[in-house]
Amino acid sequence: MLQQFYPQVPHRYRYELNKDMQLAAAHFIPHPDAGVCARTHGHTYFINVTVAGDDLDGSGFLVNFKELKEAVHGRWDHTLLNDDVESFDGMDPDRFPTTEVVARVVWERIQRLLDQKPNRPRCLQVVVRETPTSYVVFRPREGVDLP
Ligand SMILES: [Zn+2]
């Protein structure tokens, strides 16, 4: 299936894991240039997160798949994304729940989770597919998003 193909991230870490998630959510883009997307409507989002690192934790995990799912699916499945004002602020275009911003905010949530781990894994890529024909890739930049 088309949704199964994801771009690869070049890196030199020993381990890489990928977690696929699917979530149903509604959103709207509060801007006149958004056209019909300014109206509330829904998507089935397909999300893939890539996590990498050199070391495993005490359980032999880079990170538990379940924790990744809880951080994203657990927060937004069957919600109106715009209601999550901490993540998607209706006044700030950099915080409108566009596919681009959803991808970046997913990365922020995942990396915040990973920052608490003693083995310090890193989220290298987030892919958010909003429709069968449209997806966005977010990759953090060293020195900008990551130390
Ligand atoms: Zn939409």
JSON list of C-alpha atoms and ligand atoms in Angstrom, two decimals:
[
{"chain": "A", "resi": 1, "resn": "MET", "atom": "CA", "xyz": [0.00, 0.00, 0.00]},
{"chain": "A", "resi": 2, "resn": "LEU", "atom": "CA", "xyz": [1.19, 3.51, -0.78]},
{"chain": "A", "resi": 3, "resn": "GLN", "atom": "CA", "xyz": [1.10, 4.51, 2.89]},
{"chain": "A", "resi": 4, "resn": "GLN", "atom": "CA", "xyz": [3.73, 1.89, 3.74]},
{"chain": "A", "resi": 5, "resn": "PHE", "atom": "CA", "xyz": [6.57, 3.73, 1.97]},
{"chain": "A", "resi": 6, "resn": "TYR", "atom": "CA", "xyz": [8.58, 6.22, 4.02]},
{"chain": "A", "resi": 7, "resn": "PRO", "atom": "CA", "xyz": [11.69, 8.22, 3.24]},
{"chain": "A", "resi": 8, "resn": "GLN", "atom": "CA", "xyz": [14.83, 6.96, 4.97]},
{"chain": "A", "resi": 9, "resn": "VAL", "atom": "CA", "xyz": [16.92, 9.15, 7.27]},
{"chain": "A", "resi": 10, "resn": "PRO", "atom": "CA", "xyz": [20.67, 8.73, 6.89]},
{"chain": "A", "resi": 11, "resn": "HIS", "atom": "CA", "xyz": [22.38, 8.36, 10.29]},
{"chain": "A", "resi": 12, "resn": "ARG", "atom": "CA", "xyz": [25.14, 6.43, 12.05]},
{"chain": "A", "resi": 13, "resn": "TYR", "atom": "CA", "xyz": [23.30, 5.24, 15.16]},
{"chain": "A", "resi": 14, "resn": "ARG", "atom": "CA", "xyz": [23.40, 1.53, 16.01]},
{"chain": "A", "resi": 15, "resn": "TYR", "atom": "CA", "xyz": [19.65, 1.15, 16.47]},
{"chain": "A", "resi": 16, "resn": "GLU", "atom": "CA", "xyz": [16.67, 2.58, 14.63]},
{"chain": "A", "resi": 17, "resn": "LEU", "atom": "CA", "xyz": [13.04, 1.90, 15.35]},
{"chain": "A", "resi": 18, "resn": "ASN", "atom": "CA", "xyz": [9.93, 3.03, 13.53]},
{"chain": "A", "resi": 19, "resn": "LYS", "atom": "CA", "xyz": [6.45, 3.30, 14.93]},
{"chain": "A", "resi": 20, "resn": "ASP", "atom": "CA", "xyz": [3.39, 3.61, 12.73]},
{"chain": "A", "resi": 21, "resn": "MET", "atom": "CA", "xyz": [0.23, 5.10, 14.13]},
{"chain": "A", "resi": 22, "resn": "GLN", "atom": "CA", "xyz": [-3.15, 5.90, 12.73]},
{"chain": "A", "resi": 23, "resn": "LEU", "atom": "CA", "xyz": [-5.49, 8.39, 14.28]},
{"chain": "A", "resi": 24, "resn": "ALA", "atom": "CA", "xyz": [-8.82, 9.96, 13.46]},
{"chain": "A", "resi": 25, "resn": "ALA", "atom": "CA", "xyz": [-9.01, 13.68, 14.17]},
{"chain": "A", "resi": 26, "resn": "ALA", "atom": "CA", "xyz": [-10.72, 16.84, 13.04]},
{"chain": "A", "resi": 27, "resn": "HIS", "atom": "CA", "xyz": [-9.16, 20.22, 12.42]},
{"chain": "A", "resi": 28, "resn": "PHE", "atom": "CA", "xyz": [-9.61, 23.54, 10.70]},
{"chain": "A", "resi": 29, "resn": "ILE", "atom": "CA", "xyz": [-7.11, 26.15, 9.54]},
{"chain": "A", "resi": 30, "resn": "PRO", "atom": "CA", "xyz": [-8.23, 29.55, 10.83]},
{"chain": "A", "resi": 31, "resn": "HIS", "atom": "CA", "xyz": [-7.01, 31.65, 7.91]},
{"chain": "A", "resi": 32, "resn": "PRO", "atom": "CA", "xyz": [-8.82, 33.11, 4.87]},
{"chain": "A", "resi": 33, "resn": "ASP", "atom": "CA", "xyz": [-6.21, 31.64, 2.49]},
{"chain": "A", "resi": 34, "resn": "ALA", "atom": "CA", "xyz": [-7.02, 28.12, 3.70]},
{"chain": "A", "resi": 35, "resn": "GLY", "atom": "CA", "xyz": [-10.16, 27.90, 1.52]},
{"chain": "A", "resi": 36, "resn": "VAL", "atom": "CA", "xyz": [-12.38, 24.92, 2.39]},
{"chain": "A", "resi": 37, "resn": "CYS", "atom": "CA", "xyz": [-9.77, 23.86, 4.99]},
{"chain": "A", "resi": 38, "resn": "ALA", "atom": "CA", "xyz": [-11.01, 26.76, 7.11]},
{"chain": "A", "resi": 39, "resn": "ARG", "atom": "CA", "xyz": [-14.12, 24.64, 7.74]},
{"chain": "A", "resi": 40, "resn": "THR", "atom": "CA", "xyz": [-13.99, 21.91, 10.38]},
{"chain": "A", "resi": 41, "resn": "HIS", "atom": "CA", "xyz": [-13.35, 18.54, 8.71]},
{"chain": "A", "resi": 42, "resn": "GLY", "atom": "CA", "xyz": [-11.68, 15.26, 9.56]},
{"chain": "A", "resi": 43, "resn": "HIS", "atom": "CA", "xyz": [-8.77, 13.08, 8.45]},
{"chain": "A", "resi": 44, "resn": "THR", "atom": "CA", "xyz": [-7.41, 9.65, 9.18]},
{"chain": "A", "resi": 45, "resn": "TYR", "atom": "CA", "xyz": [-3.80, 10.57, 9.85]},
{"chain": "A", "resi": 46, "resn": "PHE", "atom": "CA", "xyz": [-1.05, 8.04, 9.21]},
{"chain": "A", "resi": 47, "resn": "ILE", "atom": "CA", "xyz": [1.99, 8.91, 11.31]},
{"chain": "A", "resi": 48, "resn": "ASN", "atom": "CA", "xyz": [5.41, 7.32, 11.31]},
{"chain": "A", "resi": 49, "resn": "VAL", "atom": "CA", "xyz": [8.10, 8.26, 13.82]},
{"chain": "A", "resi": 50, "resn": "THR", "atom": "CA", "xyz": [11.75, 7.25, 13.50]},
{"chain": "A", "resi": 51, "resn": "VAL", "atom": "CA", "xyz": [13.79, 6.97, 16.71]},
{"chain": "A", "resi": 52, "resn": "ALA", "atom": "CA", "xyz": [17.48, 6.13, 16.83]},
{"chain": "A", "resi": 53, "resn": "GLY", "atom": "CA", "xyz": [20.23, 5.73, 19.38]},
{"chain": "A", "resi": 54, "resn": "ASP", "atom": "CA", "xyz": [23.36, 3.83, 20.29]},
{"chain": "A", "resi": 55, "resn": "ASP", "atom": "CA", "xyz": [22.23, 2.44, 23.65]},
{"chain": "A", "resi": 56, "resn": "LEU", "atom": "CA", "xyz": [19.24, 0.50, 24.96]},
{"chain": "A", "resi": 57, "resn": "ASP", "atom": "CA", "xyz": [17.52, 1.06, 28.32]},
{"chain": "A", "resi": 58, "resn": "GLY", "atom": "CA", "xyz": [17.38, -1.38, 31.24]},
{"chain": "A", "resi": 59, "resn": "SER", "atom": "CA", "xyz": [14.55, -3.32, 29.51]},
{"chain": "A", "resi": 60, "resn": "GLY", "atom": "CA", "xyz": [16.48, -3.77, 26.28]},
{"chain": "A", "resi": 61, "resn": "PHE", "atom": "CA", "xyz": [14.39, -1.11, 24.51]},
{"chain": "A", "resi": 62, "resn": "LEU", "atom": "CA", "xyz": [15.52, 1.92, 22.59]},
{"chain": "A", "resi": 63, "resn": "VAL", "atom": "CA", "xyz": [12.10, 3.21, 23.69]},
{"chain": "A", "resi": 64, "resn": "ASN", "atom": "CA", "xyz": [8.93, 1.25, 24.36]},
{"chain": "A", "resi": 65, "resn": "PHE", "atom": "CA", "xyz": [6.64, 1.38, 21.29]},
{"chain": "A", "resi": 66, "resn": "LYS", "atom": "CA", "xyz": [3.67, 1.76, 23.62]},
{"chain": "A", "resi": 67, "resn": "GLU", "atom": "CA", "xyz": [4.99, 5.01, 25.08]},
{"chain": "A", "resi": 68, "resn": "LEU", "atom": "CA", "xyz": [5.32, 6.49, 21.58]},
{"chain": "A", "resi": 69, "resn": "LYS", "atom": "CA", "xyz": [1.74, 5.56, 20.79]},
{"chain": "A", "resi": 70, "resn": "GLU", "atom": "CA", "xyz": [0.45, 7.02, 24.05]},
{"chain": "A", "resi": 71, "resn": "ALA", "atom": "CA", "xyz": [2.28, 10.33, 23.45]},
{"chain": "A", "resi": 72, "resn": "VAL", "atom": "CA", "xyz": [0.59, 10.88, 20.07]},
{"chain": "A", "resi": 73, "resn": "HIS", "atom": "CA", "xyz": [-2.43, 8.61, 19.55]},
{"chain": "A", "resi": 74, "resn": "GLY", "atom": "CA", "xyz": [-3.32, 8.86, 23.23]},
{"chain": "A", "resi": 75, "resn": "ARG", "atom": "CA", "xyz": [-3.48, 12.63, 23.06]},
{"chain": "A", "resi": 76, "resn": "TRP", "atom": "CA", "xyz": [-5.17, 13.32, 19.72]},
{"chain": "A", "resi": 77, "resn": "ASP", "atom": "CA", "xyz": [-7.20, 10.33, 18.56]},
{"chain": "A", "resi": 78, "resn": "HIS", "atom": "CA", "xyz": [-10.88, 11.30, 18.14]},
{"chain": "A", "resi": 79, "resn": "THR", "atom": "CA", "xyz": [-10.25, 14.93, 19.04]},
{"chain": "A", "resi": 80, "resn": "LEU", "atom": "CA", "xyz": [-10.54, 18.32, 17.38]},
{"chain": "A", "resi": 81, "resn": "LEU", "atom": "CA", "xyz": [-6.85, 19.25, 17.12]},
{"chain": "A", "resi": 82, "resn": "ASN", "atom": "CA", "xyz": [-7.60, 22.96, 17.47]},
{"chain": "A", "resi": 83, "resn": "ASP", "atom": "CA", "xyz": [-8.99, 22.29, 20.98]},
{"chain": "A", "resi": 84, "resn": "ASP", "atom": "CA", "xyz": [-5.47, 21.37, 22.12]},
{"chain": "A", "resi": 85, "resn": "VAL", "atom": "CA", "xyz": [-4.43, 24.99, 22.58]},
{"chain": "A", "resi": 86, "resn": "GLU", "atom": "CA", "xyz": [-1.14, 24.02, 24.20]},
{"chain": "A", "resi": 87, "resn": "SER", "atom": "CA", "xyz": [-0.10, 22.38, 20.90]},
{"chain": "A", "resi": 88, "resn": "PHE", "atom": "CA", "xyz": [-2.15, 24.28, 18.31]},
{"chain": "A", "resi": 89, "resn": "ASP", "atom": "CA", "xyz": [-2.75, 27.94, 19.04]},
{"chain": "A", "resi": 90, "resn": "GLY", "atom": "CA", "xyz": [-5.42, 29.45, 16.79]},
{"chain": "A", "resi": 91, "resn": "MET", "atom": "CA", "xyz": [-3.74, 32.88, 16.82]},
{"chain": "A", "resi": 92, "resn": "ASP", "atom": "CA", "xyz": [-0.25, 31.85, 15.69]},
{"chain": "A", "resi": 93, "resn": "PRO", "atom": "CA", "xyz": [0.27, 30.59, 12.09]},
{"chain": "A", "resi": 94, "resn": "ASP", "atom": "CA", "xyz": [3.27, 28.62, 13.34]},
{"chain": "A", "resi": 95, "resn": "ARG", "atom": "CA", "xyz": [0.80, 26.76, 15.57]},
{"chain": "A", "resi": 96, "resn": "PHE", "atom": "CA", "xyz": [-2.13, 26.22, 13.17]},
{"chain": "A", "resi": 97, "resn": "PRO", "atom": "CA", "xyz": [-2.78, 22.44, 12.86]},
{"chain": "A", "resi": 98, "resn": "THR", "atom": "CA", "xyz": [-1.56, 22.18, 9.26]},
{"chain": "A", "resi": 99, "resn": "THR", "atom": "CA", "xyz": [0.13, 18.92, 8.26]},
{"chain": "A", "resi": 100, "resn": "GLU", "atom": "CA", "xyz": [3.52, 20.65, 8.61]},
{"chain": "A", "resi": 101, "resn": "VAL", "atom": "CA", "xyz": [2.80, 21.88, 12.14]},
{"chain": "A", "resi": 102, "resn": "VAL", "atom": "CA", "xyz": [1.25, 18.54, 13.18]},
{"chain": "A", "resi": 103, "resn": "ALA", "atom": "CA", "xyz": [4.49, 16.84, 12.08]},
{"chain": "A", "resi": 104, "resn": "ARG", "atom": "CA", "xyz": [6.63, 19.31, 14.05]},
{"chain": "A", "resi": 105, "resn": "VAL", "atom": "CA", "xyz": [4.44, 19.10, 17.17]},
{"chain": "A", "resi": 106, "resn": "VAL", "atom": "CA", "xyz": [4.53, 15.29, 17.03]},
{"chain": "A", "resi": 107, "resn": "TRP", "atom": "CA", "xyz": [8.33, 15.54, 16.94]},
{"chain": "A", "resi": 108, "resn": "GLU", "atom": "CA", "xyz": [8.33, 17.98, 19.90]},
{"chain": "A", "resi": 109, "resn": "ARG", "atom": "CA", "xyz": [6.19, 15.62, 22.01]},
{"chain": "A", "resi": 110, "resn": "ILE", "atom": "CA", "xyz": [8.24, 12.55, 21.11]},
{"chain": "A", "resi": 111, "resn": "GLN", "atom": "CA", "xyz": [11.59, 14.24, 21.71]},
{"chain": "A", "resi": 112, "resn": "ARG", "atom": "CA", "xyz": [10.39, 15.62, 25.07]},
{"chain": "A", "resi": 113, "resn": "LEU", "atom": "CA", "xyz": [9.55, 12.03, 26.05]},
{"chain": "A", "resi": 114, "resn": "LEU", "atom": "CA", "xyz": [12.92, 10.74, 24.84]},
{"chain": "A", "resi": 115, "resn": "ASP", "atom": "CA", "xyz": [14.81, 13.49, 26.68]},
{"chain": "A", "resi": 116, "resn": "GLN", "atom": "CA", "xyz": [13.69, 11.86, 29.97]},
{"chain": "A", "resi": 117, "resn": "LYS", "atom": "CA", "xyz": [15.35, 8.52, 29.04]},
{"chain": "A", "resi": 118, "resn": "PRO", "atom": "CA", "xyz": [18.79, 7.67, 30.43]},
{"chain": "A", "resi": 119, "resn": "ASN", "atom": "CA", "xyz": [19.83, 6.14, 27.07]},
{"chain": "A", "resi": 120, "resn": "ARG", "atom": "CA", "xyz": [19.01, 9.46, 25.30]},
{"chain": "A", "resi": 121, "resn": "PRO", "atom": "CA", "xyz": [17.42, 8.29, 22.02]},
{"chain": "A", "resi": 122, "resn": "ARG", "atom": "CA", "xyz": [16.63, 10.84, 19.34]},
{"chain": "A", "resi": 123, "resn": "CYS", "atom": "CA", "xyz": [13.62, 11.27, 17.11]},
{"chain": "A", "resi": 124, "resn": "LEU", "atom": "CA", "xyz": [15.16, 11.78, 13.66]},
{"chain": "A", "resi": 125, "resn": "GLN", "atom": "CA", "xyz": [12.04, 11.99, 11.51]},
{"chain": "A", "resi": 126, "resn": "VAL", "atom": "CA", "xyz": [8.28, 12.31, 11.65]},
{"chain": "A", "resi": 127, "resn": "VAL", "atom": "CA", "xyz": [6.08, 11.57, 8.63]},
{"chain": "A", "resi": 128, "resn": "VAL", "atom": "CA", "xyz": [2.46, 12.71, 8.73]},
{"chain": "A", "resi": 129, "resn": "ARG", "atom": "CA", "xyz": [0.17, 11.58, 5.94]},
{"chain": "A", "resi": 130, "resn": "GLU", "atom": "CA", "xyz": [-3.05, 13.56, 5.93]},
{"chain": "A", "resi": 131, "resn": "THR", "atom": "CA", "xyz": [-4.63, 12.09, 2.78]},
{"chain": "A", "resi": 132, "resn": "PRO", "atom": "CA", "xyz": [-3.73, 9.25, 0.38]},
{"chain": "A", "resi": 133, "resn": "THR", "atom": "CA", "xyz": [-1.95, 11.81, -1.82]},
{"chain": "A", "resi": 134, "resn": "SER", "atom": "CA", "xyz": [-0.44, 14.27, 0.69]},
{"chain": "A", "resi": 135, "resn": "TYR", "atom": "CA", "xyz": [2.17, 13.91, 3.40]},
{"chain": "A", "resi": 136, "resn": "VAL", "atom": "CA", "xyz": [4.79, 15.99, 5.19]},
{"chain": "A", "resi": 137, "resn": "VAL", "atom": "CA", "xyz": [8.18, 15.00, 6.58]},
{"chain": "A", "resi": 138, "resn": "PHE", "atom": "CA", "xyz": [9.68, 16.83, 9.56]},
{"chain": "A", "resi": 139, "resn": "ARG", "atom": "CA", "xyz": [13.34, 16.34, 10.41]},
{"chain": "A", "resi": 140, "resn": "PRO", "atom": "CA", "xyz": [14.91, 18.27, 13.30]},
{"chain": "A", "resi": 141, "resn": "ARG", "atom": "CA", "xyz": [17.94, 20.38, 12.55]},
{"chain": "A", "resi": 142, "resn": "GLU", "atom": "CA", "xyz": [21.09, 19.97, 14.61]},
{"chain": "A", "resi": 143, "resn": "GLY", "atom": "CA", "xyz": [21.77, 23.14, 16.54]},
{"chain": "A", "resi": 144, "resn": "VAL", "atom": "CA", "xyz": [18.24, 24.45, 15.97]},
{"chain": "A", "resi": 145, "resn": "ASP", "atom": "CA", "xyz": [15.84, 21.79, 17.24]},
{"chain": "A", "resi": 146, "resn": "LEU", "atom": "CA", "xyz": [18.45, 19.51, 18.80]},
{"chain": "A", "resi": 147, "resn": "PRO", "atom": "CA", "xyz": [21.51, 20.46, 20.87]},
{"chain": "B", "resi": 1, "resn": "ZN", "atom": "ZN", "xyz": [-7.48, 19.04, 6.68]}
]
